[in-house]
Short mmCIF file of C-alpha atoms in Angstrom, two decimals:
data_model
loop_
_atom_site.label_atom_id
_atom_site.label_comp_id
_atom_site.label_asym_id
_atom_site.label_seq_id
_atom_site.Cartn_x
_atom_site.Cartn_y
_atom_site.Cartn_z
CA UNK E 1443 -20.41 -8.52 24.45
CA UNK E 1444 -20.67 -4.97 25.92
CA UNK E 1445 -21.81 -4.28 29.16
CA UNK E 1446 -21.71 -0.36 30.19
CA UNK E 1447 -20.69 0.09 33.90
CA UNK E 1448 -19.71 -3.29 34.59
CA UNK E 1449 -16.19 -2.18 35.16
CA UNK E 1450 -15.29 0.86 36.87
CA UNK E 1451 -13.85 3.54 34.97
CA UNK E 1452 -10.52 3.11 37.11
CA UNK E 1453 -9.76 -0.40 35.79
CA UNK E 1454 -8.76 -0.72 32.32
CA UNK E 1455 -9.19 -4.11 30.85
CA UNK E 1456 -8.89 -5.07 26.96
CA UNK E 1457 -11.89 -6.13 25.76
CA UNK E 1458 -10.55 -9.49 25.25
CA UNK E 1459 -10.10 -9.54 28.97
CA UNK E 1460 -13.80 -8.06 29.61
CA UNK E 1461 -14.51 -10.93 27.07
CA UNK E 1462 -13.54 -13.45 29.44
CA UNK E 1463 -14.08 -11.98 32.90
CA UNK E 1464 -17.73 -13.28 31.91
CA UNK E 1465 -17.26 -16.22 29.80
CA UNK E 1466 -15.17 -18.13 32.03
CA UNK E 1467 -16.75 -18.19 34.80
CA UNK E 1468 -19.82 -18.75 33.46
CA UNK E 1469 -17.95 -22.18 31.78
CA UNK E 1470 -17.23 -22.93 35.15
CA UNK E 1471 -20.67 -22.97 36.53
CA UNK E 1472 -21.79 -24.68 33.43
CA UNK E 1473 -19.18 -27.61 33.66
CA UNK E 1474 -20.34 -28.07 37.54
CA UNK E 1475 -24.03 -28.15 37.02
CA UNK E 1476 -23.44 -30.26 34.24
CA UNK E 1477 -20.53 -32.38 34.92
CA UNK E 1478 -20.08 -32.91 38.73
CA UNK E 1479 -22.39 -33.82 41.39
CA UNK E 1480 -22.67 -30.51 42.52
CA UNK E 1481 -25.47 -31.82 45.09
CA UNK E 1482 -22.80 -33.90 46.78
CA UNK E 1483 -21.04 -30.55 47.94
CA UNK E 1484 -22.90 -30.58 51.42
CA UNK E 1485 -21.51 -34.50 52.24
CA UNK E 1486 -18.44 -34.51 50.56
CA UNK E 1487 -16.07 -31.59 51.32
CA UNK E 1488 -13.90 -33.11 49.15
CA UNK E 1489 -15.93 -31.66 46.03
CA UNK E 1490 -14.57 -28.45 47.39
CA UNK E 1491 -11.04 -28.72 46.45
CA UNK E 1492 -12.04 -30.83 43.36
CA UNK E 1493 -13.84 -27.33 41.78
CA UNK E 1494 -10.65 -25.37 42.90
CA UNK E 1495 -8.92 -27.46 40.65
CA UNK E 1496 -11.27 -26.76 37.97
CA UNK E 1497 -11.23 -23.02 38.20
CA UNK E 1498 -7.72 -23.34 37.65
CA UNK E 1499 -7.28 -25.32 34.86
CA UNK E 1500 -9.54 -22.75 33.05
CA UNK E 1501 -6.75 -19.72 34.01
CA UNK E 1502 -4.51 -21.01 30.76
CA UNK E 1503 -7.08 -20.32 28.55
CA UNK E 1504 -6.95 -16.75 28.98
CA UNK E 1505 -3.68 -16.88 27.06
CA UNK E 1506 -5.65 -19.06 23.77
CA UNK E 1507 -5.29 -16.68 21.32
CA UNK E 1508 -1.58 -16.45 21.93
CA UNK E 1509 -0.63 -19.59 22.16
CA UNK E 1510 -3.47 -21.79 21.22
CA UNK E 1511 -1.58 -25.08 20.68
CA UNK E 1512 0.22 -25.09 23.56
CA UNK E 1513 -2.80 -24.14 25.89
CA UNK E 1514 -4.71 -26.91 23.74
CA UNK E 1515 -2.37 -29.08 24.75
CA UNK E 1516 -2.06 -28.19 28.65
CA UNK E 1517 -6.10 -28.96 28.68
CA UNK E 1518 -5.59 -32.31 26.96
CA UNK E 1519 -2.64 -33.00 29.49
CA UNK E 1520 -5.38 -31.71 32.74
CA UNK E 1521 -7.91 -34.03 31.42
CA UNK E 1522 -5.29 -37.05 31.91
CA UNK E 1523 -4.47 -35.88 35.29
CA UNK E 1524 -8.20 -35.60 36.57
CA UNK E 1525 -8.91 -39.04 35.15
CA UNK E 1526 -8.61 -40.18 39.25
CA UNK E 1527 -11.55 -37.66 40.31
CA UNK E 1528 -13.48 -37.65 36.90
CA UNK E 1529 -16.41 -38.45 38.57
CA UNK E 1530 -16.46 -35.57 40.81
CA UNK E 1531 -15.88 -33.18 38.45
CA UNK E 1532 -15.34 -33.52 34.20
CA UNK E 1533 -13.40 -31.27 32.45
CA UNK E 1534 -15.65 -30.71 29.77
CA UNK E 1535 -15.85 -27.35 28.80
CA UNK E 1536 -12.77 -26.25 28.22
CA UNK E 1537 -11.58 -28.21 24.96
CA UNK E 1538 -14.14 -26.58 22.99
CA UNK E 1539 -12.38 -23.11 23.76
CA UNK E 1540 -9.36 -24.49 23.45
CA UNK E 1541 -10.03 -26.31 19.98
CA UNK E 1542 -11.77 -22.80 18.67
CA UNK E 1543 -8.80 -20.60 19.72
CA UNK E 1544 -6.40 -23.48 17.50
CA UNK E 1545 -8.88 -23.46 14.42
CA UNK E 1546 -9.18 -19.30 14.40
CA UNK E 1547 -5.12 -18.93 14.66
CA UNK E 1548 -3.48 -21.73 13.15
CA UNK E 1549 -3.85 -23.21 9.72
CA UNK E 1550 -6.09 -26.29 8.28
CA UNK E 1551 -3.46 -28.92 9.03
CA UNK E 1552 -2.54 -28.15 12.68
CA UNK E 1553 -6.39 -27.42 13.57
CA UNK E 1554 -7.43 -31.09 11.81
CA UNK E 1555 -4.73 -32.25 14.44
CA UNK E 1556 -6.23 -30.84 17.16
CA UNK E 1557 -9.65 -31.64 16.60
CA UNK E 1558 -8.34 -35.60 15.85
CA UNK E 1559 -5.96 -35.49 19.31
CA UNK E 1560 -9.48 -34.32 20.63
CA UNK E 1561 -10.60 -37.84 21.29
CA UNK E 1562 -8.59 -38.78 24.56
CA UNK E 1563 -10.01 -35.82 26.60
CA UNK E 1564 -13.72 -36.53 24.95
CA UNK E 1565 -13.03 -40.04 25.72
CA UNK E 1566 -11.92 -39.84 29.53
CA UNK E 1567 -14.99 -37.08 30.04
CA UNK E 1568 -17.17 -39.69 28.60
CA UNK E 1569 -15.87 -42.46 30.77
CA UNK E 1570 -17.24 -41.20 33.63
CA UNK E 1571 -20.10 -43.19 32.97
CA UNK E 1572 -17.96 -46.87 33.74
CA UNK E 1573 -17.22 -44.35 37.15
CA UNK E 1574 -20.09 -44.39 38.26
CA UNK E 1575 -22.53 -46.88 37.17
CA UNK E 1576 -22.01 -50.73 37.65
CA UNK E 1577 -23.81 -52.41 34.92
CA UNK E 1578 -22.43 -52.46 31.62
CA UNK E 1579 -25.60 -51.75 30.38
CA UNK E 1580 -26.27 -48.57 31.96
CA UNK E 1581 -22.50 -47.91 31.31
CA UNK E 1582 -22.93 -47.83 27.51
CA UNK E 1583 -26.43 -45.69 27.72
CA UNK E 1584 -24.81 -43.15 29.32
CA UNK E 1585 -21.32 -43.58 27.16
CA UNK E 1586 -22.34 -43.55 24.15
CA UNK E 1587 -24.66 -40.27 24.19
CA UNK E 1588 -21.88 -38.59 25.81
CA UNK E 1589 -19.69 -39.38 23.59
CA UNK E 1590 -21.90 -38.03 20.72
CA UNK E 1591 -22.26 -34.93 22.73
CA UNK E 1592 -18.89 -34.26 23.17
CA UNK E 1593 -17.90 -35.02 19.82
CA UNK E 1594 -20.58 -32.78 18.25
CA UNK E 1595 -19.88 -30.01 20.75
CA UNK E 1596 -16.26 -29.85 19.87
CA UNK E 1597 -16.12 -30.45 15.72
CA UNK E 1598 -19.15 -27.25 16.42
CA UNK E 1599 -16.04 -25.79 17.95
CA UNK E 1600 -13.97 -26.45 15.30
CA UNK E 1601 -16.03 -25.57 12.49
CA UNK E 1602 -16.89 -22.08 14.30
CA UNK E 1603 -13.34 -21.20 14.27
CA UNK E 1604 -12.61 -22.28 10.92
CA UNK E 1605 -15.14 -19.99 9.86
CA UNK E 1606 -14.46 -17.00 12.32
CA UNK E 1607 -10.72 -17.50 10.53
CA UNK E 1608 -12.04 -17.32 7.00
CA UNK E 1609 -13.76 -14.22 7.69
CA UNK E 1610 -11.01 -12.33 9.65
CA UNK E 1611 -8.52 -13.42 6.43
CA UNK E 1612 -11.88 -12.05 4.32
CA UNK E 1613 -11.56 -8.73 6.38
CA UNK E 1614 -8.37 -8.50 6.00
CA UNK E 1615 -7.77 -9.32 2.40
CA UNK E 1616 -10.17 -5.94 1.65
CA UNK E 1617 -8.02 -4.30 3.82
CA UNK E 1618 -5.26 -4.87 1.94
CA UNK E 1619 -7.02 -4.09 -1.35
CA UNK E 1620 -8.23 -1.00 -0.27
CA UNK E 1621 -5.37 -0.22 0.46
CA UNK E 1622 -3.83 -0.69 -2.45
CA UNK E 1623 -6.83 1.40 -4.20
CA UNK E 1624 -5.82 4.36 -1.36
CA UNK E 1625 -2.12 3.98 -2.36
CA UNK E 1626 -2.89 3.81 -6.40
CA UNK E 1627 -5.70 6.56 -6.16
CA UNK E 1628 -2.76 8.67 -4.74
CA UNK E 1629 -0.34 7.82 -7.32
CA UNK E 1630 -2.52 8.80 -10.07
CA UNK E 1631 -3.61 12.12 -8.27
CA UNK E 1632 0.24 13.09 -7.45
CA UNK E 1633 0.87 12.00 -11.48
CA UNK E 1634 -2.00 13.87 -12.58
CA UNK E 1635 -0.44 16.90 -10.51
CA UNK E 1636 2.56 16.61 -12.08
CA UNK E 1637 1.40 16.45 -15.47
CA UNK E 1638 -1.14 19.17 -15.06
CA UNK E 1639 2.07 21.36 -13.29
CA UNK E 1640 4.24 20.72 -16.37
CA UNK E 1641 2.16 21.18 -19.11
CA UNK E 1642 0.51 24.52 -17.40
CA UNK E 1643 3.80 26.06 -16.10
CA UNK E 1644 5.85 25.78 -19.11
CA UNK E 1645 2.90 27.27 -21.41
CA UNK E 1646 2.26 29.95 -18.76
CA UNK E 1647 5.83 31.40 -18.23
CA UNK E 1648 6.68 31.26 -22.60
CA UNK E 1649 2.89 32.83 -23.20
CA UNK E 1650 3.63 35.71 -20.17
CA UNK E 1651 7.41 36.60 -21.00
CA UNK E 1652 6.10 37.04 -25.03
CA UNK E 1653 3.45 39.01 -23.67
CA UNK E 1654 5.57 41.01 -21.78
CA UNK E 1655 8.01 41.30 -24.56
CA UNK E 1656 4.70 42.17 -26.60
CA UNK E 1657 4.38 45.19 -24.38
CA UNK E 1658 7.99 46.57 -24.28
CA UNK E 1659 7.93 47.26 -28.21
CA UNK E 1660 4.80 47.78 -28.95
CA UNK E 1661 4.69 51.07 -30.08
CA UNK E 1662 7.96 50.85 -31.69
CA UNK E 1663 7.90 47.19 -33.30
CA UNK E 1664 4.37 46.19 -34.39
CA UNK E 1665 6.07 43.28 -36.24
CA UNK E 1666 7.73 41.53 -33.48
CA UNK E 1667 4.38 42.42 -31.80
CA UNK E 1668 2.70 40.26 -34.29
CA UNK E 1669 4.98 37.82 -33.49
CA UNK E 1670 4.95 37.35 -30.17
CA UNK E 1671 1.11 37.11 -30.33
CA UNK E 1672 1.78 34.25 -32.92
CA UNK E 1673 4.04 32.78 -30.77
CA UNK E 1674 1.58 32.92 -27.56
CA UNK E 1675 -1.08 31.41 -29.82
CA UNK E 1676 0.75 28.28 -30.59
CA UNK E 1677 2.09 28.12 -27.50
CA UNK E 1678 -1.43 28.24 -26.49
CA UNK E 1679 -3.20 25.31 -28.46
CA UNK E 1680 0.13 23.55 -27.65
CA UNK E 1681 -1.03 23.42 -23.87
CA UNK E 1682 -4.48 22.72 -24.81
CA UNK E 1683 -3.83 19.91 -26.86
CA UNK E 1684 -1.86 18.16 -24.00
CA UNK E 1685 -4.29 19.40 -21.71
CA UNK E 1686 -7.38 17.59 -23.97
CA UNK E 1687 -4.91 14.47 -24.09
CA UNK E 1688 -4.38 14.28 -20.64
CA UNK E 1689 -8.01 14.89 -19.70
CA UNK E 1690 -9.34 12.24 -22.17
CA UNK E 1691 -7.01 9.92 -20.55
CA UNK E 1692 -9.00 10.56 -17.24
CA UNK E 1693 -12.05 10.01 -19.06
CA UNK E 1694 -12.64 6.13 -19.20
CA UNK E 1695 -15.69 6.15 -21.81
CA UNK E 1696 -16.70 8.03 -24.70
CA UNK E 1697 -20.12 10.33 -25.00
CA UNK E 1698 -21.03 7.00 -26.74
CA UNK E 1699 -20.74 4.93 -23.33
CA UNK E 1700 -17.49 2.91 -25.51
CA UNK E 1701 -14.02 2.80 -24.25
CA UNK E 1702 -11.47 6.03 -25.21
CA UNK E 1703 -9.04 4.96 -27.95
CA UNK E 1704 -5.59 5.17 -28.53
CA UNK E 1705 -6.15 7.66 -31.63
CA UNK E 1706 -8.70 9.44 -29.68
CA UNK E 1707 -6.41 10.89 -27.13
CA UNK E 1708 -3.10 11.20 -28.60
CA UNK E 1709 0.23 10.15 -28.14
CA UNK E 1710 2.35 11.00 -24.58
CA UNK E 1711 4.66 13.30 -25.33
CA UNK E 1712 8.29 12.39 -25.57
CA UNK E 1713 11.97 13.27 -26.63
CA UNK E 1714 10.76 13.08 -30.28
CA UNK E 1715 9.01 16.00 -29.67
CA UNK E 1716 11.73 18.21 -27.58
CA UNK E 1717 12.48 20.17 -30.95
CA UNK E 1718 8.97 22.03 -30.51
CA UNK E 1719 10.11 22.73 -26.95
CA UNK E 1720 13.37 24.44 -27.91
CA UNK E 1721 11.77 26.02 -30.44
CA UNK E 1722 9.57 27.40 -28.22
CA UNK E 1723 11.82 28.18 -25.75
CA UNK E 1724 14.01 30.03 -28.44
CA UNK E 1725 10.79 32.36 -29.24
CA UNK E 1726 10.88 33.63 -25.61
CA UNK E 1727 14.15 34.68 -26.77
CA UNK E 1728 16.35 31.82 -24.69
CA UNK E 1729 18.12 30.05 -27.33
CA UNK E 1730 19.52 26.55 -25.78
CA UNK E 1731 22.50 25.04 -26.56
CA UNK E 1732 22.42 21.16 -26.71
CA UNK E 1733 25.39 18.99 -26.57
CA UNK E 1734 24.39 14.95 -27.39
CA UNK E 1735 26.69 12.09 -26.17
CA UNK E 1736 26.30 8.43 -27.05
CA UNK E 1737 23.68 6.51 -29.24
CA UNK E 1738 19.86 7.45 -28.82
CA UNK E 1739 17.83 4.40 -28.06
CA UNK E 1740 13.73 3.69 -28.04
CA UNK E 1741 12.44 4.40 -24.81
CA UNK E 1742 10.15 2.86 -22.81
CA UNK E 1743 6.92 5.38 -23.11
CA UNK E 1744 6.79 5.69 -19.08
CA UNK E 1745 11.19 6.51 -19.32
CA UNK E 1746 10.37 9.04 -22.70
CA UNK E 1747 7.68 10.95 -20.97
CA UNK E 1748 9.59 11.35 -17.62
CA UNK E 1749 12.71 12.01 -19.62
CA UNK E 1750 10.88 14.65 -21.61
CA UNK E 1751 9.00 16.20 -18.85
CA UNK E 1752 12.20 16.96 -17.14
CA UNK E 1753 14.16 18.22 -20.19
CA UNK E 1754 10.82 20.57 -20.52
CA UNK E 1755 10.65 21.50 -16.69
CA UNK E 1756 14.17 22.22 -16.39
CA UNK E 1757 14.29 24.60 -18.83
CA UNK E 1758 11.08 26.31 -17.83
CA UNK E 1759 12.95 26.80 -14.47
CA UNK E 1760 16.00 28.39 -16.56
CA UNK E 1761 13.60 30.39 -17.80
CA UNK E 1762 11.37 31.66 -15.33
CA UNK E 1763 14.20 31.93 -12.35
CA UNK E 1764 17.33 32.76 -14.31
CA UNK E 1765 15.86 34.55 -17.21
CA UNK E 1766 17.06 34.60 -20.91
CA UNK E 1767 20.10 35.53 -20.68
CA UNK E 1768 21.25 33.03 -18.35
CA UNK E 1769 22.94 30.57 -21.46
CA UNK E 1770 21.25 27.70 -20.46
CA UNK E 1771 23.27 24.33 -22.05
CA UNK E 1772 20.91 20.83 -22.28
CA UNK E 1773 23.56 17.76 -21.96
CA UNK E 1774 22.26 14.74 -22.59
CA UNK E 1775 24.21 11.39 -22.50
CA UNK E 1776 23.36 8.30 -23.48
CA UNK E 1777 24.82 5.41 -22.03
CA UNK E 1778 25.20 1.72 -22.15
CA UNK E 1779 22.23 1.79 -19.53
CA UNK E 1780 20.73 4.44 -18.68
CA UNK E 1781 20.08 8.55 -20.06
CA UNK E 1782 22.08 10.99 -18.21
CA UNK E 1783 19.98 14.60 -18.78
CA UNK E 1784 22.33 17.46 -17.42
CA UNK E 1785 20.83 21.08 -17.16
CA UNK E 1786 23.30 24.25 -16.95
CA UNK E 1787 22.83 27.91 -16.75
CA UNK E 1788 24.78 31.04 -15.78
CA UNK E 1789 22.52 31.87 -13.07
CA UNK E 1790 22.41 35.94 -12.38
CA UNK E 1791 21.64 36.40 -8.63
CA UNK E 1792 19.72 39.93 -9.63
CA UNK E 1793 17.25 37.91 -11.73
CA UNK E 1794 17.12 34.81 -9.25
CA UNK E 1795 13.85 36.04 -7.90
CA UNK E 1796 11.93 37.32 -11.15
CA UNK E 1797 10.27 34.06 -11.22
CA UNK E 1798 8.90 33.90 -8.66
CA UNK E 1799 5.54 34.82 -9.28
CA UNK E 1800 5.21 32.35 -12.25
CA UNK E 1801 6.34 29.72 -9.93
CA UNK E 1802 3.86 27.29 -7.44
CA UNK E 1803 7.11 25.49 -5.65
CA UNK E 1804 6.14 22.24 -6.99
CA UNK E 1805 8.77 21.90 -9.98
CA UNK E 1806 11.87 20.23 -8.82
CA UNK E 1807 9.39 18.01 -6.23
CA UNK E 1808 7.43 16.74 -9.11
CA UNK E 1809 10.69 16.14 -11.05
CA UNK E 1810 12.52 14.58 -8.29
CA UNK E 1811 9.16 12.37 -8.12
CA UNK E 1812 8.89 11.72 -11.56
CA UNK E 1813 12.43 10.68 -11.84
CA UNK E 1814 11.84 8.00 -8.70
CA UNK E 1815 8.74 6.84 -10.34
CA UNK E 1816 10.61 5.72 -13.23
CA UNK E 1817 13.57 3.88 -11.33
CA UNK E 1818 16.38 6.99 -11.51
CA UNK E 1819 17.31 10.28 -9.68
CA UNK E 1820 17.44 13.82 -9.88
CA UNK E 1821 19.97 15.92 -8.03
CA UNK E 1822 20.19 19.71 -8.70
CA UNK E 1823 21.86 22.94 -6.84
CA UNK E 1824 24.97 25.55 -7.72
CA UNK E 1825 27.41 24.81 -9.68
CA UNK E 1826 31.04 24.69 -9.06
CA UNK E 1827 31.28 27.39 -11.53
CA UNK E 1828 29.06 29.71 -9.96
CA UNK E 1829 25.65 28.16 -12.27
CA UNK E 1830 22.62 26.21 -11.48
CA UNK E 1831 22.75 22.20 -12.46
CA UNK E 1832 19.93 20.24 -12.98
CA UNK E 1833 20.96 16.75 -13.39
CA UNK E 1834 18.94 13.11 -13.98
CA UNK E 1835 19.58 9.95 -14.51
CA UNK E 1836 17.05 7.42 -15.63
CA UNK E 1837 18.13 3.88 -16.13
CA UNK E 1838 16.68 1.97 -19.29
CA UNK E 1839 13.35 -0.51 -19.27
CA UNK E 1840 15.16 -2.48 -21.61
CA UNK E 1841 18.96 -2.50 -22.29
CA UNK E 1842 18.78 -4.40 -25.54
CA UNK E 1843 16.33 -1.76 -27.25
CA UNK E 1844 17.22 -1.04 -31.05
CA UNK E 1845 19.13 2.25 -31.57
CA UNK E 1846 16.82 4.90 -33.29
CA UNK E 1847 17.17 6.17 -36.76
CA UNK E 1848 19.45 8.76 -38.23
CA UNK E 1849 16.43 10.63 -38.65
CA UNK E 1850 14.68 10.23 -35.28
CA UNK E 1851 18.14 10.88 -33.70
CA UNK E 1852 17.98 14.31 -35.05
CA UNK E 1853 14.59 15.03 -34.09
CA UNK E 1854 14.87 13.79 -30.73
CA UNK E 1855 17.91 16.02 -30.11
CA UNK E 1856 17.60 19.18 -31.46
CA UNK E 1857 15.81 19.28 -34.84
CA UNK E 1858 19.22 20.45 -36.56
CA UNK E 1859 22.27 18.83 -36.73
CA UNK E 1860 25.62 20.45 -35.66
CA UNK E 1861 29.21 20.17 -35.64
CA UNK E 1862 30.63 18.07 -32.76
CA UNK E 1863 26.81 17.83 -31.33
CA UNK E 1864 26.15 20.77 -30.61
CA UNK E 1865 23.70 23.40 -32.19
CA UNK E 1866 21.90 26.30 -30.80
CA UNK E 1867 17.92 26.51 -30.62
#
């Protein structure tokens, strides 16, 4: 209940304390009207300190909704100790409170307690009647319907705050689910982002530095000209490809209405396809030199694509911020569980800020976000020998996965194979 002005503005009460201001005094007045001879006041001063008594057993029930048992109890516990003036004034109207506050904070059990231990003080308000009448007759009359009252008044009580509770735990459980949707929604976005960055930024920087290579010869080398343009247009449908993939996967239905299929929208990438990405890389004219330790394993598709999208972004970075000359050297060990990727490059301080305007400063954040997603870490800074080292480790999904074949191993390294592991691209 909201009543403007009723308060001054220098008082600041909690609405649960506005709440209450009203309601408890008005359960007061109700309880003496109702449940003491209120007409006696004028002969019997006594009444007097009988209602002062009253006003203060309500006081406790401003704490109910922190402790409701133990203020249900203190009201049962009252009740007892007015039994000896009952029939000057009942202490009616306080269990119902008192019951409501247990049934809205405490569970099934303790509330079906309460309401049963609910019969003494409904059955010393209703024995009022033995108080004051002297025939058993009239006794019973008055009793009985009191006892009905009371006991319909109070299980009203009880069933109110049983369903004021399942509403609040209603309220709350779509709290927590939207929450969740908030929290998922910006997962997906900040995965999205990363994708998009990746795929974009690597297909950007190889299509600008052939273009710009392009333009250096191109009145005295049509032919590596040619080239380059070849190179930009594969690099080109490349990026379009992924960026139809990753679209479609945003789509959920068809033109048709009908779920997106698997076929439809293409494999993620992963390190089975990192031999297009060095050769591409080698095009721009940055050969990389790959070293491979340990046994290649199957991946879990969420641990392949993170483990390619780093391999890809790292060496985009080379790239754009070290140039190609920089030597860059892709390690990559694999271990009983987990993938250690290891990036170096001879970084040349003159050329540290030539990529700058191919960059958008989200590249090692969405790695070093990518790399949490999937349960590892990414650390990267100078090297001790004067480089830049980009280095991840993602642990494996599965520890017992099947080692890949002689084949895929190649593939997913370099493409070639090389003496001691180690090949340039």
């Amino acid at each position: 209940m909201k009543i403007p002005g009723w308060v001054p503005r220098v008082i600041h009460m909690s609405p649960a304390a506005k709440r209450d201001a009203l309601l408890l005094p008005a359960v007061f007045i109700i309880n003496c009207f109702i449940f003491s001879p209120w007409l006696r006041i004028l002969s019997d001063p006594w009444l007097m300190i009988v209602w002062l008594y009253g006003i203060a057993i309500l006081i406790p029930l401003i704490w109910r909704d922190k402790a409701p048992v133990a203020i249900f109890t203190a009201q049962c516990v009252l009740a007892i100790v007015a039994w000896p003036f009952i029939d000057l004034y009942s202490p009616v109207s306080a269990f119902p409170l008192a019951l409501y506050a247990v049934a809205v904070h405490r569970n099934k059990k303790e509330s079906l307690l309460a309401l049963l231990a609910s019969v003494i003080p409904i059955g010393i308000c209703a024995s009022v009647a033995f108080r004051v009448f002297d025939t058993l007759s009239v006794q019973l009359q008055s009793f009985i319907p009191n006892v009905i009252l009371l006991s319909i008044v109070t299980a009203g009580a009880w069933g109110a705050g049983r369903v004021t509770r399942a509403s609040q735990q209603h309220v709350q459980q779509l709290e927590r689910e939207r929450e969740t949707v908030r929290e998922a929604v910006a997962a997906e976005r900040s995965r999205i982002a990363r994708e998009l960055h990746d795929i974009v930024s690597h297909a950007v920087t190889a299509i600008v530095l052939q273009a710009a290579g392009a333009a250096r010869v191109a009145k005295t080398n049509f032919a590596q000209v040619t080239q380059s343009l070849q190179h930009i247009e594969t690099t080109g449908k490349q990026a379009m490809a992924e960026l139809r993939r990753l679209l479609g996967v945003l789509e959920a239905n068809d033109s048709n209405g009908r779920p997106a299929g698997r076929g439809e929208l293409g494999p993620q990438p992963g390190l089975a396809d990192m031999a297009l990405l060095l050769t591409s890389l080698k095009d721009t004219g940055m050969p990389v030199t790959v070293h491979v330790e340990g046994t290649p394993r199957n991946l879990d598709p969420s641990i392949d694509l993170a483990a390619y999208r780093i391999v890809q972004e790292g060496l985009t970075n080379v790239l754009k911020h070290a140039g190609t000359d920089s030597h860059p050297q892709l390690r990559m060990v694999w271990k009983a569980d987990s993938l250690l990727i290891q990036i170096d490059n001879d970084l040349n301080q003159a050329q540290a800020r030539h990529g700058q305007a191919l960059s958008v400063g989200r590249g090692l954040v969405g790695l070093r976000a990518r790399a949490q997603a999937a349960g590892g870490r990414l650390h990267s800074g100078l090297h001790h020998n004067g480089g830049y080292r980009l280095s991840a480790t993602l642990p494996f999904a599965d520890t017992a996965q099947r080692a890949l074949s002689d084949a895929n191993v190649a593939r997913a390294s370099t493409g070639e194979h090389g003496n001691n592991g180690k090949v340039s691209a």
